[in-house]
XYZ file of C-alpha atoms in Angstrom:
342
model
C 29.952 24.912 16.549
C 30.268 24.428 12.782
C 28.993 21.208 11.275
C 31.734 18.786 10.197
C 32.413 18.627 6.466
C 33.920 16.068 4.109
C 37.213 17.973 4.444
C 37.145 17.335 8.202
C 36.487 13.639 7.575
C 39.387 13.433 5.107
C 41.787 15.053 7.628
C 40.577 12.867 10.494
C 40.805 9.657 8.453
C 44.047 10.603 6.714
C 42.628 9.911 3.244
C 41.837 11.927 0.137
C 38.546 13.710 -0.555
C 37.891 11.326 -3.438
C 38.164 8.355 -1.063
C 35.683 9.984 1.322
C 33.311 10.611 -1.578
C 33.508 6.993 -2.742
C 32.785 5.660 0.760
C 29.860 8.034 1.334
C 28.367 7.043 -2.018
C 28.686 3.325 -1.284
C 31.144 2.536 -4.040
C 33.141 -0.673 -3.765
C 36.470 0.558 -5.201
C 37.934 1.520 -1.810
C 40.438 -0.414 0.261
C 38.675 -1.930 3.288
C 41.166 -0.298 5.676
C 40.553 3.159 4.231
C 36.791 2.630 4.184
C 36.893 1.718 7.876
C 38.904 4.869 8.631
C 36.304 7.011 6.875
C 33.413 5.361 8.710
C 35.198 5.800 12.045
C 35.808 9.488 11.285
C 32.148 9.969 10.337
C 31.034 8.471 13.644
C 33.591 10.398 15.703
C 32.798 13.778 14.132
C 29.047 13.213 14.089
C 28.852 13.930 10.387
C 25.310 13.902 8.927
C 25.161 13.833 5.188
C 22.904 16.296 3.343
C 21.572 13.878 0.733
C 19.506 16.574 -0.973
C 22.585 18.719 -1.562
C 24.599 15.680 -2.610
C 21.983 14.687 -5.136
C 21.881 18.206 -6.558
C 25.662 18.229 -6.836
C 25.610 14.940 -8.736
C 22.530 15.994 -10.748
C 20.861 12.861 -9.373
C 17.480 12.132 -10.952
C 15.297 9.524 -9.274
C 12.966 7.431 -11.381
C 10.124 5.652 -9.604
C 7.230 3.588 -11.004
C 3.885 2.717 -9.405
C 2.549 -0.624 -10.689
C -1.238 -0.566 -10.244
C -4.215 -2.706 -11.323
C -5.931 -1.620 -14.525
C -9.676 -1.631 -15.116
C -12.680 -0.057 -13.427
C -11.565 0.401 -9.827
C -12.551 3.577 -8.008
C -9.912 3.088 -5.313
C -7.142 2.793 -7.900
C -8.498 5.944 -9.537
C -7.967 7.819 -6.265
C -4.419 6.428 -6.072
C -3.646 7.524 -9.650
C -4.881 11.029 -8.838
C -2.737 11.098 -5.680
C 0.355 9.918 -7.583
C -0.162 12.586 -10.220
C -0.589 15.242 -7.544
C 2.457 14.092 -5.576
C 4.666 13.783 -8.640
C 4.327 17.506 -9.247
C 5.605 18.293 -5.769
C 8.540 15.903 -6.137
C 10.196 17.952 -8.896
C 12.271 19.841 -6.330
C 13.616 16.489 -5.188
C 14.543 15.586 -8.757
C 12.112 12.684 -9.038
C 10.323 11.299 -12.077
C 7.209 9.337 -11.098
C 5.360 7.110 -13.580
C 2.371 4.763 -13.456
C 2.296 1.299 -15.044
C -1.157 -0.308 -15.238
C -1.329 -4.117 -15.296
C -3.956 -6.839 -15.467
C -3.610 -7.838 -11.826
C -5.929 -10.839 -12.261
C -3.473 -12.493 -14.671
C -0.028 -13.110 -13.104
C 1.511 -13.846 -16.500
C 0.223 -10.532 -17.844
C 1.670 -8.791 -14.784
C 5.081 -10.329 -15.433
C 4.940 -9.389 -19.119
C 4.297 -5.758 -18.165
C 7.050 -5.762 -15.553
C 9.467 -6.946 -18.226
C 8.860 -3.698 -20.118
C 10.518 -1.714 -17.311
C 13.931 -0.281 -18.173
C 15.809 -1.609 -15.158
C 18.991 0.265 -16.103
C 17.204 3.599 -15.688
C 15.006 2.723 -12.697
C 15.552 3.417 -8.986
C 12.433 2.094 -7.295
C 9.101 0.342 -7.839
C 5.916 0.453 -5.764
C 3.758 -2.531 -6.649
C 0.102 -3.288 -5.901
C -0.710 -6.739 -7.274
C -1.570 -10.131 -5.737
C 1.373 -12.274 -4.684
C 1.812 -15.283 -6.969
C 4.850 -17.442 -7.788
C 5.224 -15.626 -11.104
C 5.122 -12.213 -9.432
C 7.593 -13.333 -6.755
C 10.075 -14.364 -9.457
C 9.615 -11.078 -11.316
C 10.209 -9.046 -8.153
C 13.318 -11.093 -7.361
C 14.632 -10.228 -10.838
C 13.948 -6.519 -10.290
C 15.685 -6.594 -6.910
C 18.684 -8.410 -8.381
C 19.180 -5.398 -10.660
C 19.700 -3.213 -7.559
C 16.251 -1.647 -7.667
C 14.250 -1.058 -4.501
C 10.767 -2.582 -4.365
C 7.986 -1.450 -2.035
C 4.797 -3.475 -1.538
C 1.982 -0.955 -1.835
C -1.465 -1.186 -0.121
C -1.412 -5.021 -0.070
C 1.657 -6.697 1.411
C 3.816 -9.221 -0.465
C 5.561 -10.906 2.482
C 7.099 -13.827 0.605
C 8.773 -11.593 -1.983
C 10.898 -9.957 0.712
C 10.237 -6.494 -0.638
C 12.339 -3.744 0.894
C 9.319 -2.193 2.644
C 5.524 -2.304 2.915
C 3.434 0.862 2.802
C -0.182 0.399 3.829
C -2.480 -0.173 6.754
C -2.397 -3.266 8.960
C -5.060 -5.207 7.067
C -5.560 -7.788 9.822
C -6.381 -4.905 12.157
C -8.667 -3.437 9.482
C -10.617 -6.702 9.427
C -10.806 -6.648 13.207
C -12.146 -3.097 12.981
C -14.854 -4.260 10.576
C -15.806 -7.049 12.983
C -16.042 -4.624 15.886
C -18.189 -2.200 13.877
C -20.555 -4.938 12.733
C -20.841 -6.282 16.255
C -21.646 -2.883 17.691
C -24.102 -1.949 14.912
C -25.855 -5.315 15.383
C -25.551 -5.508 19.162
C -27.663 -8.322 20.670
C -28.875 -9.465 17.235
C -28.463 -12.945 15.760
C -27.873 -13.507 12.073
C -25.551 -13.862 9.111
C -23.073 -11.500 7.490
C -22.351 -11.670 3.769
C -18.632 -11.169 3.073
C -17.630 -10.140 -0.435
C -14.429 -9.139 -2.208
C -12.971 -9.038 -5.685
C -10.464 -11.850 -5.109
C -9.107 -13.767 -2.149
C -5.751 -14.024 -3.915
C -5.062 -10.469 -2.718
C -3.215 -10.453 0.596
C -5.228 -7.550 1.996
C -8.504 -9.474 1.604
C -7.019 -12.584 3.215
C -5.793 -10.635 6.232
C -9.044 -8.690 6.568
C -11.037 -11.922 6.593
C -8.824 -13.382 9.332
C -9.239 -10.242 11.430
C -13.019 -10.243 10.963
C -13.378 -13.879 11.991
C -11.261 -13.433 15.098
C -13.367 -10.576 16.485
C -16.736 -12.109 15.599
C -15.917 -15.491 17.131
C -14.455 -13.905 20.245
C -16.834 -11.028 20.959
C -19.995 -11.543 18.879
C -20.698 -15.296 18.587
C -24.350 -14.685 17.620
C -23.174 -13.260 14.300
C -22.038 -15.703 11.618
C -19.826 -14.567 8.720
C -20.703 -16.554 5.607
C -17.969 -17.938 3.299
C -16.338 -15.158 1.297
C -17.787 -14.590 -2.166
C -15.361 -13.461 -4.876
C -16.640 -11.186 -7.665
C -13.636 -11.165 -10.031
C -14.563 -7.704 -11.364
C -17.758 -9.148 -12.824
C -20.807 -6.903 -12.172
C -23.211 -9.641 -13.323
C -21.710 -12.079 -10.816
C -22.155 -9.477 -8.067
C -25.847 -9.074 -8.895
C -26.505 -12.820 -9.134
C -24.571 -13.616 -5.960
C -26.280 -10.993 -3.845
C -29.720 -11.950 -5.119
C -29.023 -15.612 -4.300
C -27.659 -14.758 -0.836
C -30.691 -12.627 0.002
C -33.020 -15.397 -1.102
C -31.082 -18.140 0.714
C -30.269 -16.474 4.022
C -33.392 -15.058 5.605
C -31.373 -14.093 8.673
C -28.952 -11.897 6.691
C -28.173 -8.790 8.738
C -25.150 -7.189 7.076
C -22.744 -7.025 4.164
C -18.996 -6.566 4.577
C -17.233 -5.548 1.380
C -13.484 -6.161 1.761
C -12.380 -4.824 -1.624
C -13.527 -3.190 -4.850
C -16.824 -3.672 -6.688
C -18.856 -1.457 -4.366
C -20.803 0.291 -7.145
C -22.270 -2.951 -8.495
C -22.859 -4.243 -4.963
C -24.836 -1.156 -4.010
C -26.861 -1.362 -7.236
C -27.695 -4.987 -6.455
C -28.846 -4.082 -2.948
C -31.136 -1.405 -4.404
C -32.539 -3.806 -7.007
C -33.407 -6.232 -4.207
C -35.008 -3.424 -2.180
C -32.746 -3.925 0.823
C -30.543 -0.851 0.472
C -30.551 0.887 3.841
C -32.034 -2.147 5.590
C -28.819 -4.150 5.948
C -25.759 -2.867 7.786
C -23.063 -2.303 5.157
C -19.363 -1.838 5.928
C -16.939 -1.142 3.094
C -13.325 -0.145 2.569
C -11.714 2.965 1.068
C -13.233 6.396 0.574
C -14.018 6.855 -3.122
C -16.634 8.828 -5.043
C -18.922 5.768 -4.815
C -18.548 5.062 -1.098
C -18.709 8.783 -0.296
C -22.076 9.133 -2.022
C -23.320 5.903 -0.431
C -22.464 7.297 3.000
C -24.419 10.466 2.221
C -27.374 8.409 0.950
C -27.344 6.089 3.964
C -26.587 3.007 1.852
C -23.253 2.407 3.602
C -22.984 2.727 7.371
C -19.214 3.066 7.709
C -16.107 3.084 5.542
C -12.757 1.830 6.811
C -10.346 4.149 5.050
C -6.695 4.994 4.622
C -5.344 8.376 3.575
C -4.369 7.829 -0.062
C -2.257 10.983 -0.233
C -0.286 9.786 2.780
C 0.112 6.355 1.162
C 1.674 7.833 -1.974
C 3.857 10.428 -0.239
C 5.082 7.828 2.245
C 6.002 5.467 -0.588
C 8.042 8.159 -2.322
C 9.816 9.055 0.935
C 10.612 5.387 1.608
C 11.979 4.827 -1.888
C 14.163 7.952 -1.660
C 15.436 6.909 1.750
C 16.310 3.451 0.404
C 18.149 4.985 -2.542
C 20.065 7.378 -0.277
C 20.739 4.860 2.480
C 19.099 7.129 5.048
C 16.810 6.330 7.968
C 13.118 5.650 7.455
C 11.084 7.302 10.214
C 8.574 4.574 10.986
C 6.234 6.832 12.982
C 5.933 9.208 10.045
C 5.334 6.410 7.561
C 2.734 4.514 9.575
C -0.556 4.510 7.650
C -3.412 4.780 10.105
C -6.842 3.175 9.867
C -9.678 5.711 9.698
C -13.370 5.072 10.337
C -15.587 7.322 8.238
C -19.327 7.732 8.812
C -21.703 10.264 7.300
C -21.330 12.595 10.279
C -17.532 12.950 9.970
C -17.271 12.726 6.188
C -14.480 14.948 4.910
């Protein structure tokens, strides 16, 4: 049986082809009665729109922007590489993909950079910055212009973004707690918890997940208050040296964010590299080598290529008003050790 066409919809609804086109494209200049007739005909005939063909016919060109933290961050470097790789494959889908780097530690600087976006020519934004009142207001302004916004890697729940693409960070923290507990089974001691900033939602959720598992399943292990590094290598060195000197029962380090290179250097300078259990996040050139060298015991990772491709699919689906397949877009937590390093 032949698939129904727009001509079939027009005949069934008793309206013109132009009216059908306006309804299918979400335009408002259609009488409510006629729009209802078209929607009823679509449902009755089982019409499924070929958005790819429709976009080609209209010469539709998507424009998407990834807003990412600037500075020395090996994880962001892997994301940039994945965006650049994916953008080449998106040409057939008529998509232009750009990267906007921002000073994520300064919310006012983030807002200033977001103001440089040409909202009249933009379709969607994927944003990876901490949630602050200033950022929430900027995202609300972008959304008010009819642009779709996806929270990327770290959720922004109070901004009411159109979607979140990333792992469940609370579950990632629970995973870290379970790994530490199993690596340190039957031992008693402290765990040093470090991250770049606790303003980032992913670090907050990971810390909550860690604490829940340790308190429930491994009460002999005590997670120390989180230490923030603020992208300062000197602070990392001083903090780790102080922690090692202060906590004689220190058994492990859990790194919830970036700054792993300086952390690993500090552990080597204090001659404890390989002696403490170290759990980190995200597979980068630094964490990969540390796994090979035995300086990191496990990395809790997420497939960066999947992250980027999923974000582009979600943004296109939002623009086209089509269904997002949640199972396909679910970003899974991976546990990488030296023996399964890919």
